[in-house]
Amino acid sequence: MSFCVLKNITKTFKIADQIINVLNGINLTFEKNEFISIMGTSGSGKSTLMNIIGCLDVPTSGEYYLDGKLVSKLNDNELSSIRGDYIGFVFQSFYLLSYSNVIDNILLPTIYSHKQKTMGNIEKAREILNLVGLSERENFKPAQLSGGQQQRVAIARALINDPEIILADEPTGQLDSNTTKDIMNLFSKMHSLGKTVIIVTHDQNIANHANKVIRIEDGRIAG
Ligand SMILES: Nc1ncnc2c1ncn2[C@@H]1O[C@H](COP(=O)(O)OP(=O)(O)OP(=O)(O)O)[C@@H](O)[C@H]1O
Ligand SMILES: [Mg+2]
């Protein structure tokens, strides 16, 4: 079986009397160490799909197997355990803790994992900080960093638990074109280090970094 298998995934939201069918039968498979971009117009269901792939949410129907485990029917606790083991997230608006410095932001996911804020983890956070080119900023707060630097901290945070999969939802949406290049080079580096990288983007240039482009239209895979 492939590393990630999504079979006939649907997602429906009910708000008051209104039923919104967001995903309408998604079939997808990913292998380990693929670099995939997901494109589609606003509202087509990209973030909803990413949330399911990342085990932040479960589908309304259909099956999702991650590394051979059926994860589409797990409860919240089981999902968060799978997330801690497999997934690192990067978002458009960074979501760093403003009162915590760089190193504590990077260590945040270790609090929720079996691992803790041990010396080993602090060493590892420093190594990753070096990898993203921010060793000099360890004690800075997010507001004292540029947007690109903040996103690099967020990427470092995504890497701290050594996830197999990095999910990035429009990670360069708030960045200028030069910074976008730096960040995309960083994702390419993660890919070359063996990670499975999945990026949602509106930008064809960014999509071109990926080995495979998936297009979503009205909650279906297009084409
Ligand atoms: N929690 C929710 N409750 C109700 N409706 C939702 C929820 N999440 C998403 N939707 C609806 O699902 C549709 C798709 O949303 P989604 O965020 O997946 O789109 P998207 O492709 O990521 O768009 P964008 O490019 O603007 O980020 C939208 O119409 C939205 O209103
Ligand atoms: Mg979105």
Short mmCIF file of C-alpha atoms and ligand atoms in Angstrom, two decimals:
data_model
loop_
_atom_site.label_atom_id
_atom_site.label_comp_id
_atom_site.label_asym_id
_atom_site.label_seq_id
_atom_site.Cartn_x
_atom_site.Cartn_y
_atom_site.Cartn_z
CA MET A 1 0.00 0.00 0.00
CA SER A 2 1.17 3.57 -0.73
CA PHE A 3 2.31 5.79 2.13
CA CYS A 4 -0.85 7.96 2.00
CA VAL A 5 -4.05 6.65 0.47
CA LEU A 6 -7.23 8.74 0.30
CA LYS A 7 -10.25 6.83 -0.96
CA ASN A 8 -13.40 8.63 -1.97
CA ILE A 9 -13.01 11.30 0.71
CA THR A 10 -15.93 13.66 1.26
CA LYS A 11 -16.27 16.52 3.70
CA THR A 12 -19.54 18.23 4.46
CA PHE A 13 -20.10 21.08 6.88
CA LYS A 14 -23.46 21.92 8.35
CA ILE A 15 -23.91 25.51 9.48
CA ALA A 16 -27.41 26.19 10.81
CA ASP A 17 -29.66 24.74 8.07
CA GLN A 18 -27.07 25.04 5.39
CA ILE A 19 -25.15 22.00 4.18
CA ILE A 20 -21.89 22.71 2.39
CA ASN A 21 -20.29 19.90 0.41
CA VAL A 22 -16.65 20.90 0.33
CA LEU A 23 -14.90 17.69 -0.74
CA ASN A 24 -16.83 15.52 -3.15
CA GLY A 25 -14.95 12.24 -3.54
CA ILE A 26 -11.21 12.76 -3.47
CA ASN A 27 -9.00 9.85 -4.50
CA LEU A 28 -5.29 10.39 -4.04
CA THR A 29 -2.16 8.44 -3.22
CA PHE A 30 1.24 9.74 -2.15
CA GLU A 31 4.49 7.92 -1.72
CA LYS A 32 7.20 8.75 0.80
CA ASN A 33 9.50 11.56 -0.26
CA GLU A 34 7.17 12.98 -2.91
CA PHE A 35 7.05 16.76 -3.36
CA ILE A 36 3.50 17.72 -4.21
CA SER A 37 1.75 21.00 -4.75
CA ILE A 38 -1.98 21.47 -4.49
CA MET A 39 -3.55 24.25 -6.55
CA GLY A 40 -7.10 25.47 -7.02
CA THR A 41 -9.23 28.57 -6.75
CA SER A 42 -10.17 30.10 -3.42
CA GLY A 43 -12.85 28.04 -1.75
CA SER A 44 -12.16 24.91 -3.80
CA GLY A 45 -11.34 22.87 -0.68
CA LYS A 46 -7.53 22.90 -0.50
CA SER A 47 -7.22 23.76 3.19
CA THR A 48 -10.02 21.36 4.06
CA LEU A 49 -8.11 18.60 2.27
CA MET A 50 -4.84 19.58 3.96
CA ASN A 51 -6.54 19.42 7.35
CA ILE A 52 -7.64 15.87 6.61
CA ILE A 53 -4.23 14.81 5.26
CA GLY A 54 -2.65 16.36 8.36
CA CYS A 55 -5.06 14.61 10.73
CA LEU A 56 -6.39 17.91 12.06
CA ASP A 57 -9.83 16.83 10.92
CA VAL A 58 -11.58 13.67 9.73
CA PRO A 59 -13.59 13.20 6.54
CA THR A 60 -17.37 12.89 6.53
CA SER A 61 -17.02 9.69 4.52
CA GLY A 62 -14.30 7.77 2.74
CA GLU A 63 -11.10 6.23 4.02
CA TYR A 64 -7.69 7.68 4.68
CA TYR A 65 -4.74 5.37 5.32
CA LEU A 66 -1.51 6.89 6.57
CA ASP A 67 1.45 4.54 6.60
CA GLY A 68 -0.95 1.61 6.51
CA LYS A 69 -3.10 2.85 9.42
CA LEU A 70 -6.73 3.74 8.90
CA VAL A 71 -6.75 7.24 10.40
CA SER A 72 -10.05 8.56 9.06
CA LYS A 73 -12.05 7.26 11.98
CA LEU A 74 -9.73 8.05 14.87
CA ASN A 75 -10.82 10.20 17.81
CA ASP A 76 -9.14 13.50 18.75
CA ASN A 77 -6.56 11.96 21.06
CA GLU A 78 -5.55 9.33 18.56
CA LEU A 79 -5.34 11.95 15.81
CA SER A 80 -3.10 14.20 17.85
CA SER A 81 -0.80 11.30 18.57
CA ILE A 82 -0.56 10.51 14.83
CA ARG A 83 0.09 14.20 14.12
CA GLY A 84 2.89 14.28 16.66
CA ASP A 85 4.52 11.27 15.03
CA TYR A 86 4.06 12.05 11.35
CA ILE A 87 3.15 15.64 10.56
CA GLY A 88 4.77 19.06 10.61
CA PHE A 89 2.60 22.07 9.68
CA VAL A 90 3.51 25.41 8.17
CA PHE A 91 0.81 28.06 7.69
CA GLN A 92 0.50 31.30 5.75
CA SER A 93 0.35 33.37 8.93
CA PHE A 94 3.18 31.62 10.81
CA TYR A 95 1.23 31.30 14.10
CA LEU A 96 4.25 31.82 16.32
CA LEU A 97 3.78 32.52 20.02
CA SER A 98 4.53 36.23 20.33
CA TYR A 99 5.77 36.13 23.95
CA SER A 100 8.10 33.19 23.36
CA ASN A 101 11.52 33.46 21.80
CA VAL A 102 12.64 31.59 18.70
CA ILE A 103 13.98 28.53 20.49
CA ASP A 104 10.85 28.09 22.63
CA ASN A 105 8.63 28.45 19.57
CA ILE A 106 10.58 25.70 17.85
CA LEU A 107 10.29 23.47 20.93
CA LEU A 108 6.51 23.91 21.20
CA PRO A 109 5.49 20.66 19.42
CA THR A 110 7.71 18.63 21.73
CA ILE A 111 5.38 19.54 24.62
CA TYR A 112 2.59 17.59 22.95
CA SER A 113 4.73 14.67 21.95
CA HIS A 114 6.19 11.91 24.08
CA LYS A 115 9.44 13.80 23.96
CA GLN A 116 9.81 16.82 26.24
CA LYS A 117 11.92 19.94 26.55
CA THR A 118 15.06 18.00 27.29
CA MET A 119 18.62 19.09 26.67
CA GLY A 120 18.58 16.76 23.68
CA ASN A 121 15.64 18.64 22.24
CA ILE A 122 17.25 22.01 22.81
CA GLU A 123 20.36 20.80 21.00
CA LYS A 124 18.18 19.53 18.19
CA ALA A 125 16.28 22.84 18.00
CA ARG A 126 19.64 24.60 17.64
CA GLU A 127 20.69 22.25 14.86
CA ILE A 128 17.46 22.90 12.98
CA LEU A 129 17.78 26.62 13.58
CA ASN A 130 21.17 26.39 11.94
CA LEU A 131 19.64 24.44 9.05
CA VAL A 132 17.14 27.25 8.42
CA GLY A 133 19.90 29.84 8.75
CA LEU A 134 18.76 31.58 11.93
CA SER A 135 21.33 30.62 14.56
CA GLU A 136 21.94 34.27 15.36
CA ARG A 137 18.28 34.82 16.30
CA GLU A 138 17.75 32.19 18.98
CA ASN A 139 16.62 34.63 21.68
CA PHE A 140 14.59 36.97 19.48
CA LYS A 141 10.82 37.28 19.77
CA PRO A 142 8.72 36.89 16.60
CA ALA A 143 8.03 40.65 16.37
CA GLN A 144 11.79 41.23 16.21
CA LEU A 145 12.06 39.10 13.05
CA SER A 146 11.18 39.74 9.41
CA GLY A 147 8.30 37.81 7.82
CA GLY A 148 10.67 35.45 6.05
CA GLN A 149 12.59 34.83 9.28
CA GLN A 150 9.32 34.14 11.11
CA GLN A 151 8.37 31.61 8.47
CA ARG A 152 11.77 29.96 8.83
CA VAL A 153 11.11 29.63 12.57
CA ALA A 154 7.73 28.08 11.75
CA ILE A 155 9.45 25.62 9.41
CA ALA A 156 11.97 24.79 12.12
CA ARG A 157 9.06 24.19 14.50
CA ALA A 158 7.49 21.88 11.91
CA LEU A 159 10.72 19.86 11.83
CA ILE A 160 11.42 19.46 15.55
CA ASN A 161 9.57 16.15 15.94
CA ASP A 162 11.22 14.83 12.78
CA PRO A 163 7.95 14.31 10.88
CA GLU A 164 7.74 12.23 7.70
CA ILE A 165 5.34 14.73 6.15
CA ILE A 166 5.56 18.51 5.97
CA LEU A 167 2.27 20.19 5.11
CA ALA A 168 2.42 23.83 4.12
CA ASP A 169 -0.74 25.82 3.39
CA GLU A 170 0.25 28.85 1.28
CA PRO A 171 3.51 29.23 3.20
CA THR A 172 4.73 32.13 1.07
CA GLY A 173 1.41 33.96 0.81
CA GLN A 174 2.70 36.82 2.98
CA LEU A 175 6.23 36.99 1.63
CA ASP A 176 7.92 38.98 -1.13
CA SER A 177 9.37 37.20 -4.14
CA ASN A 178 12.98 37.02 -2.90
CA THR A 179 11.95 35.68 0.48
CA THR A 180 9.63 33.26 -1.28
CA LYS A 181 12.63 31.86 -3.15
CA ASP A 182 14.55 31.34 0.10
CA ILE A 183 11.61 29.58 1.71
CA MET A 184 11.01 27.39 -1.34
CA ASN A 185 14.69 26.43 -1.37
CA LEU A 186 14.24 25.38 2.23
CA PHE A 187 11.30 23.14 1.32
CA SER A 188 13.36 21.66 -1.52
CA LYS A 189 16.12 20.99 0.99
CA MET A 190 13.64 19.19 3.27
CA HIS A 191 12.54 17.15 0.30
CA SER A 192 16.13 16.23 -0.53
CA LEU A 193 16.58 15.16 3.09
CA GLY A 194 13.82 12.60 2.57
CA LYS A 195 10.69 14.40 3.72
CA THR A 196 7.35 14.15 2.00
CA VAL A 197 6.42 17.77 1.25
CA ILE A 198 2.90 18.93 0.35
CA ILE A 199 2.38 22.61 -0.40
CA VAL A 200 -0.83 24.49 -1.17
CA THR A 201 -0.17 27.46 -3.40
CA HIS A 202 -1.81 29.88 -5.83
CA ASP A 203 1.52 30.55 -7.49
CA GLN A 204 2.54 28.48 -10.51
CA ASN A 205 6.23 29.28 -9.92
CA ILE A 206 5.98 27.70 -6.49
CA ALA A 207 4.07 24.74 -7.83
CA ASN A 208 6.95 24.20 -10.27
CA HIS A 209 9.24 23.24 -7.38
CA ALA A 210 7.08 20.17 -6.85
CA ASN A 211 7.34 16.87 -8.71
CA LYS A 212 3.59 16.58 -8.97
CA VAL A 213 0.83 19.19 -9.17
CA ILE A 214 -2.68 18.32 -8.04
CA ARG A 215 -5.53 20.61 -9.01
CA ILE A 216 -8.76 20.83 -7.07
CA GLU A 217 -11.99 22.20 -8.49
CA ASP A 218 -15.19 22.24 -6.46
CA GLY A 219 -13.88 19.61 -4.08
CA ARG A 220 -12.77 17.20 -6.80
CA ILE A 221 -9.44 16.42 -8.36
CA ALA A 222 -9.48 18.12 -11.75
CA GLY A 223 -8.36 16.45 -14.93
N1 LIG B 1 -15.14 24.65 9.45
C1 LIG B 1 -15.90 24.98 8.41
N2 LIG B 1 -17.23 25.14 8.54
C2 LIG B 1 -18.01 25.46 7.50
N3 LIG B 1 -17.57 25.63 6.24
C3 LIG B 1 -16.27 25.49 6.03
C4 LIG B 1 -15.35 25.17 7.10
N4 LIG B 1 -14.11 25.08 6.58
C5 LIG B 1 -14.24 25.36 5.28
N5 LIG B 1 -15.53 25.60 4.94
C6 LIG B 1 -16.04 25.91 3.61
O1 LIG B 1 -15.40 25.05 2.70
C7 LIG B 1 -15.11 25.70 1.49
C8 LIG B 1 -13.65 25.45 1.15
O2 LIG B 1 -12.82 26.04 2.13
P1 LIG B 1 -11.23 25.85 2.11
O3 LIG B 1 -10.71 26.65 3.24
O4 LIG B 1 -10.92 24.41 2.09
O5 LIG B 1 -10.86 26.51 0.71
P2 LIG B 1 -9.43 26.80 0.09
O6 LIG B 1 -9.37 26.08 -1.21
O7 LIG B 1 -8.37 26.52 1.06
O8 LIG B 1 -9.52 28.37 -0.21
P3 LIG B 1 -8.38 29.51 -0.09
O9 LIG B 1 -7.56 29.41 -1.34
O10 LIG B 1 -9.20 30.78 -0.07
O11 LIG B 1 -7.62 29.29 1.17
C9 LIG B 1 -15.47 27.17 1.69
O12 LIG B 1 -16.65 27.43 1.01
C10 LIG B 1 -15.66 27.31 3.18
O13 LIG B 1 -16.70 28.20 3.50
MG MG B 2 -7.03 27.70 2.13
#
